[in-house]
CSV table of C-alpha atoms in Angstrom, one decimal:
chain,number,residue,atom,x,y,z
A,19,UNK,CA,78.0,63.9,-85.3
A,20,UNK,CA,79.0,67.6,-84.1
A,21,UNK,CA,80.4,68.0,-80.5
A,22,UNK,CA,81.6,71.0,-79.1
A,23,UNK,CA,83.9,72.2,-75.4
A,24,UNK,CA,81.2,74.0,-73.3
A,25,UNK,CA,82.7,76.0,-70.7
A,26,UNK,CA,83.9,74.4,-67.6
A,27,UNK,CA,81.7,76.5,-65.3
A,28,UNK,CA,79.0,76.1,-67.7
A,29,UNK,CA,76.2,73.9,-68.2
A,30,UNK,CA,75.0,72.3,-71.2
A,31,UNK,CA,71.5,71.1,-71.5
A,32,UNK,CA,69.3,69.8,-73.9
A,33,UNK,CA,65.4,71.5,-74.0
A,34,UNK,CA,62.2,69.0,-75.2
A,35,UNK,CA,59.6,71.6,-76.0
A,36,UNK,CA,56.2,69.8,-75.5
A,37,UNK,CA,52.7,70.9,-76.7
A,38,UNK,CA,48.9,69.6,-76.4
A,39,UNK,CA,46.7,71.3,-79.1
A,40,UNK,CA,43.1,70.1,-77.9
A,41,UNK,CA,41.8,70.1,-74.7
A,42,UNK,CA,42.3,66.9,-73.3
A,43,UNK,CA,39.2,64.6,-71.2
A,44,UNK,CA,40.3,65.3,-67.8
A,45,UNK,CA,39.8,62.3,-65.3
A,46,UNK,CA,40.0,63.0,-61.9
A,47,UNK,CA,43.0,61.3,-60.1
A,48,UNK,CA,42.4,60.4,-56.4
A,49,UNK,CA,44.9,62.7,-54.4
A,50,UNK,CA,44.4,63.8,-50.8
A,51,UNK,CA,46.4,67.0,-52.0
A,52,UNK,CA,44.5,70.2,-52.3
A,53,UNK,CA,45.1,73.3,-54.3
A,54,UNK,CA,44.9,76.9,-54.0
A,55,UNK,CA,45.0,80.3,-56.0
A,56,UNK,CA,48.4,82.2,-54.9
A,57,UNK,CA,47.8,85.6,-55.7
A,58,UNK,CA,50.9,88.0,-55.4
A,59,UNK,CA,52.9,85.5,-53.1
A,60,UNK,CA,55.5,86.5,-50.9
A,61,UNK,CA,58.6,86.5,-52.6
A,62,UNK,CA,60.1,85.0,-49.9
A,63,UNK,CA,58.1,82.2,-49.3
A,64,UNK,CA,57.7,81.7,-52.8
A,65,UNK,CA,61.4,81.2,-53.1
A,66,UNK,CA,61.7,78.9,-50.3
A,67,UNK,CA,59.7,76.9,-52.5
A,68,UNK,CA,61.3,77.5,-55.9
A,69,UNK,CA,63.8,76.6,-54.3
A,70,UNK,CA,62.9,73.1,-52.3
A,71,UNK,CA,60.9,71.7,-55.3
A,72,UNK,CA,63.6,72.9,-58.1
A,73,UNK,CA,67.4,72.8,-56.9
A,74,UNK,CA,67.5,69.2,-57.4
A,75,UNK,CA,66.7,69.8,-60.8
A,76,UNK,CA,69.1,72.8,-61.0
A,77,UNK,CA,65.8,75.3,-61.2
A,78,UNK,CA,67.4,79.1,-61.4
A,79,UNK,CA,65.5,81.7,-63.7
A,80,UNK,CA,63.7,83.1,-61.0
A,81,UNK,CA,66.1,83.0,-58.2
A,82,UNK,CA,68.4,85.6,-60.6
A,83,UNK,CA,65.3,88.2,-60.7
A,84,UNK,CA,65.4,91.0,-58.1
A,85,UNK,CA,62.4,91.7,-56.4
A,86,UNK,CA,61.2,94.3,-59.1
A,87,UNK,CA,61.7,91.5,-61.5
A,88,UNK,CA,60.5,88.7,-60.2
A,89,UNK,CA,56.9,90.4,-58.3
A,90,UNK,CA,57.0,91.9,-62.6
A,91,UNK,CA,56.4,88.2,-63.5
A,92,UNK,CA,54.6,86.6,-60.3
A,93,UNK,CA,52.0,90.0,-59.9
A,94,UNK,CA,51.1,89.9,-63.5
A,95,UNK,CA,47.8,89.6,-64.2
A,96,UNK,CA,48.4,87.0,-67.1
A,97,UNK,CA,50.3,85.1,-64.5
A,98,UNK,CA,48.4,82.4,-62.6
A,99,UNK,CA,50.1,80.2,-59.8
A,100,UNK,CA,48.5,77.4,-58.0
A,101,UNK,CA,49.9,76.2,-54.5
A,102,UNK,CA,49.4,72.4,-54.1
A,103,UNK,CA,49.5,71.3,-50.0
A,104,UNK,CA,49.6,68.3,-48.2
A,105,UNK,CA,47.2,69.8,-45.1
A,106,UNK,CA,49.0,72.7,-43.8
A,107,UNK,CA,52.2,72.4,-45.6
A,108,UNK,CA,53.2,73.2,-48.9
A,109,UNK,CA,54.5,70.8,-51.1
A,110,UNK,CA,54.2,72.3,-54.9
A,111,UNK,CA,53.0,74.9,-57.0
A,112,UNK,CA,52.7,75.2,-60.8
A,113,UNK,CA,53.0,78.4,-62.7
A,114,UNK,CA,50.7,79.5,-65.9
A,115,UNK,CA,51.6,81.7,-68.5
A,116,UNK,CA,48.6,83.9,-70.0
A,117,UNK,CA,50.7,86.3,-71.9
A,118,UNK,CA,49.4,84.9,-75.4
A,119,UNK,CA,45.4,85.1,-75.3
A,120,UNK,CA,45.6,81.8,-77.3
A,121,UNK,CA,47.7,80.3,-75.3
A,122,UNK,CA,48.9,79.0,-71.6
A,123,UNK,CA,52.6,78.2,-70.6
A,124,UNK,CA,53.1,75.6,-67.8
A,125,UNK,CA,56.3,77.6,-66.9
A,126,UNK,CA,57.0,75.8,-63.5
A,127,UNK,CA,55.3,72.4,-62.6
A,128,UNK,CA,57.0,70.8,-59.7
A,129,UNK,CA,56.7,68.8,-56.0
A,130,UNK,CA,59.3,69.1,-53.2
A,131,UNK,CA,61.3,65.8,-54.0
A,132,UNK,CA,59.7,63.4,-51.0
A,133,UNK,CA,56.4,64.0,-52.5
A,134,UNK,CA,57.8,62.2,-55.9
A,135,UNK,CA,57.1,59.1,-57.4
A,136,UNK,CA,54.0,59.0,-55.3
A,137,UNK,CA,51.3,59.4,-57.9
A,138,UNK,CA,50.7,63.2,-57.2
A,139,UNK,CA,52.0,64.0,-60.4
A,140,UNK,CA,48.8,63.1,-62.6
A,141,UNK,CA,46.9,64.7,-59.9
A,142,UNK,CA,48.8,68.0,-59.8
A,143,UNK,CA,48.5,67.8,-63.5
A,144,UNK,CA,44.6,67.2,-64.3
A,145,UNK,CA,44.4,70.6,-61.4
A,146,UNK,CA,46.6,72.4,-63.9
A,147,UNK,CA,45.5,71.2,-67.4
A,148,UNK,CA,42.0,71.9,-65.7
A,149,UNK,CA,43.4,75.7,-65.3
A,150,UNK,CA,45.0,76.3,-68.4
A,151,UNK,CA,42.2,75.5,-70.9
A,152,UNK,CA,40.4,78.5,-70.2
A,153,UNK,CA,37.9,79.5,-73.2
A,154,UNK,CA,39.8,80.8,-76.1
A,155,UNK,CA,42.9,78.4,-75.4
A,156,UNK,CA,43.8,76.7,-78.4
A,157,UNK,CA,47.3,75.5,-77.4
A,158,UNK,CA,48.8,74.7,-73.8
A,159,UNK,CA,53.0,74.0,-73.9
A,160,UNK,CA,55.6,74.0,-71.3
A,161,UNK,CA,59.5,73.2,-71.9
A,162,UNK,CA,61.7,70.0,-69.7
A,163,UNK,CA,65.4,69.7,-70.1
A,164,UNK,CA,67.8,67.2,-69.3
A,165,UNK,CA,68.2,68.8,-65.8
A,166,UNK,CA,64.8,67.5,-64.9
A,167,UNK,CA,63.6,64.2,-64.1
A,168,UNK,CA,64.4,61.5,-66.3
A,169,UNK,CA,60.5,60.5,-66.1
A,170,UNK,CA,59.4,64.3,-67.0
A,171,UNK,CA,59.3,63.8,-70.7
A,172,UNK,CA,57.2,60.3,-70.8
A,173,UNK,CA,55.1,61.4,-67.9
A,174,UNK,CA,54.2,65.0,-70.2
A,175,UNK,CA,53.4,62.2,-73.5
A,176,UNK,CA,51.7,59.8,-70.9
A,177,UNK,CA,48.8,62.8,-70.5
A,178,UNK,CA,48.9,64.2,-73.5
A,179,UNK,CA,51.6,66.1,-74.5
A,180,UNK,CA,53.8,65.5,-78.2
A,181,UNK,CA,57.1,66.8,-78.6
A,182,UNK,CA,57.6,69.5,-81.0
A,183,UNK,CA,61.1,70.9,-80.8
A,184,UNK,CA,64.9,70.3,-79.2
A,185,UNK,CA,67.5,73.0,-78.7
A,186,UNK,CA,70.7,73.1,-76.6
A,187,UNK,CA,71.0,75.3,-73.8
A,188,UNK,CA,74.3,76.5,-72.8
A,189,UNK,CA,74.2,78.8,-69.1
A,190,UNK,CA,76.9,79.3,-66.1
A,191,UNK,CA,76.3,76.5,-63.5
A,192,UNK,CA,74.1,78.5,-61.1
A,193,UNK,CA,75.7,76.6,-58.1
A,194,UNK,CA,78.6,78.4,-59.1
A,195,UNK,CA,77.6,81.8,-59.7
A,196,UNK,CA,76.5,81.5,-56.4
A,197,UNK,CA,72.4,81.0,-57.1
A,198,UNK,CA,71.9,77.8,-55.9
A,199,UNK,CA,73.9,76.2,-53.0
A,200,UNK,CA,77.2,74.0,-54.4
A,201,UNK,CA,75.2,70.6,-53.0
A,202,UNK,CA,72.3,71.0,-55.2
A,203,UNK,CA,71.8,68.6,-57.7
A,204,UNK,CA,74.3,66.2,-57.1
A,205,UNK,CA,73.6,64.0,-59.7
A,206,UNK,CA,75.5,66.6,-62.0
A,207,UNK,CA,78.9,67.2,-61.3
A,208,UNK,CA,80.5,70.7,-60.8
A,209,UNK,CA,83.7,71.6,-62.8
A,210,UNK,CA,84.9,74.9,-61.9
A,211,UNK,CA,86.5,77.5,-64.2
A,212,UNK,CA,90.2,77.0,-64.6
A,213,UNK,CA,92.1,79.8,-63.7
């Protein structure tokens, strides 16, 4: 067994890469949720949700993008986002990764947390798995970590997914660097730098 010290105002997590190699028979899953293109969202908006569907689960890439950076990756033609709602309000959104013509990345795939462990989840997926096997797509893949839900990697096998690869992740707690607010995710304690 190898261990190793990870940096007290670090984080240490372990990545489950997870792929589906054939287009799956999608079933519809009875949701009263509905879903919408979000073409070139407002960055603001769009991380005031980032934000309320991810910093339980310590979610930070895109909240450490400027503007230029982050409109780069949300404006991009071979990027596709989908807003799920609950009638007028917005409770989700999943974001697709083009880049590869052979391929689709589920980069974000998420609800705000009181719309979990309702059900949605199958429904927001069959929507997305519905998007991303466009013609030509021969491989659809997405990335959980052991930040995320302890049901995300049997829920990503339960429709299809297998798991391909592992690697450990080593970042500054983004709570700390001043990212995410210090109460998010408080399932995983904070250990400040020692001075």
């Amino acid at each position: 067994m190898t261990t190793m010290d990870v940096p007290n105002d670090n984080l240490a997590v372990v990545v489950t890469y997870f792929e589906m190699t054939q287009k799956p028979s999608l079933s519809e899953h009875q949701s009263h949720l509905t879903f919408a293109d979000w073409k070139r969202p407002d960055l603001t908006e769009y991380r005031t949700l980032f934000q309320a569907v991810g910093d339980i689960w310590l979610w930070f890439g895109h909240l450490m993008k400027t503007d230029e950076e982050l409109k780069s990756v949300l404006y991009d033609d071979k990027t596709e986002i989908i807003r799920v709602e609950d009638g007028k309000h917005l409770v989700g959104f999943v974001e697709l990764n083009f880049r590869d013509p052979e391929q689709c990345e589920i980069v974000y795939f998420g609800l705000v947390p009181e719309m979990n462990g309702k059900g949605h989840g199958r429904a927001v997926m069959a929507e997305t798995l519905k998007r991303a096997w466009k013609p030509g797509i021969k491989r659809v893949w997405l990335h959980s970590c052991t930040n995320d839900s302890p049901r995300a990697p049997s829920f990503y096998e339960d429709v299809g997914f297998i798991a391909y690869k592992r690697e450990i992740d080593i970042h500054p707690d983004p709570r700390l660097t001043g990212h995410l607010p210090m109460h998010a995710s408080p399932h995983i304690p904070i250990i400040p730098a020692i001075n």
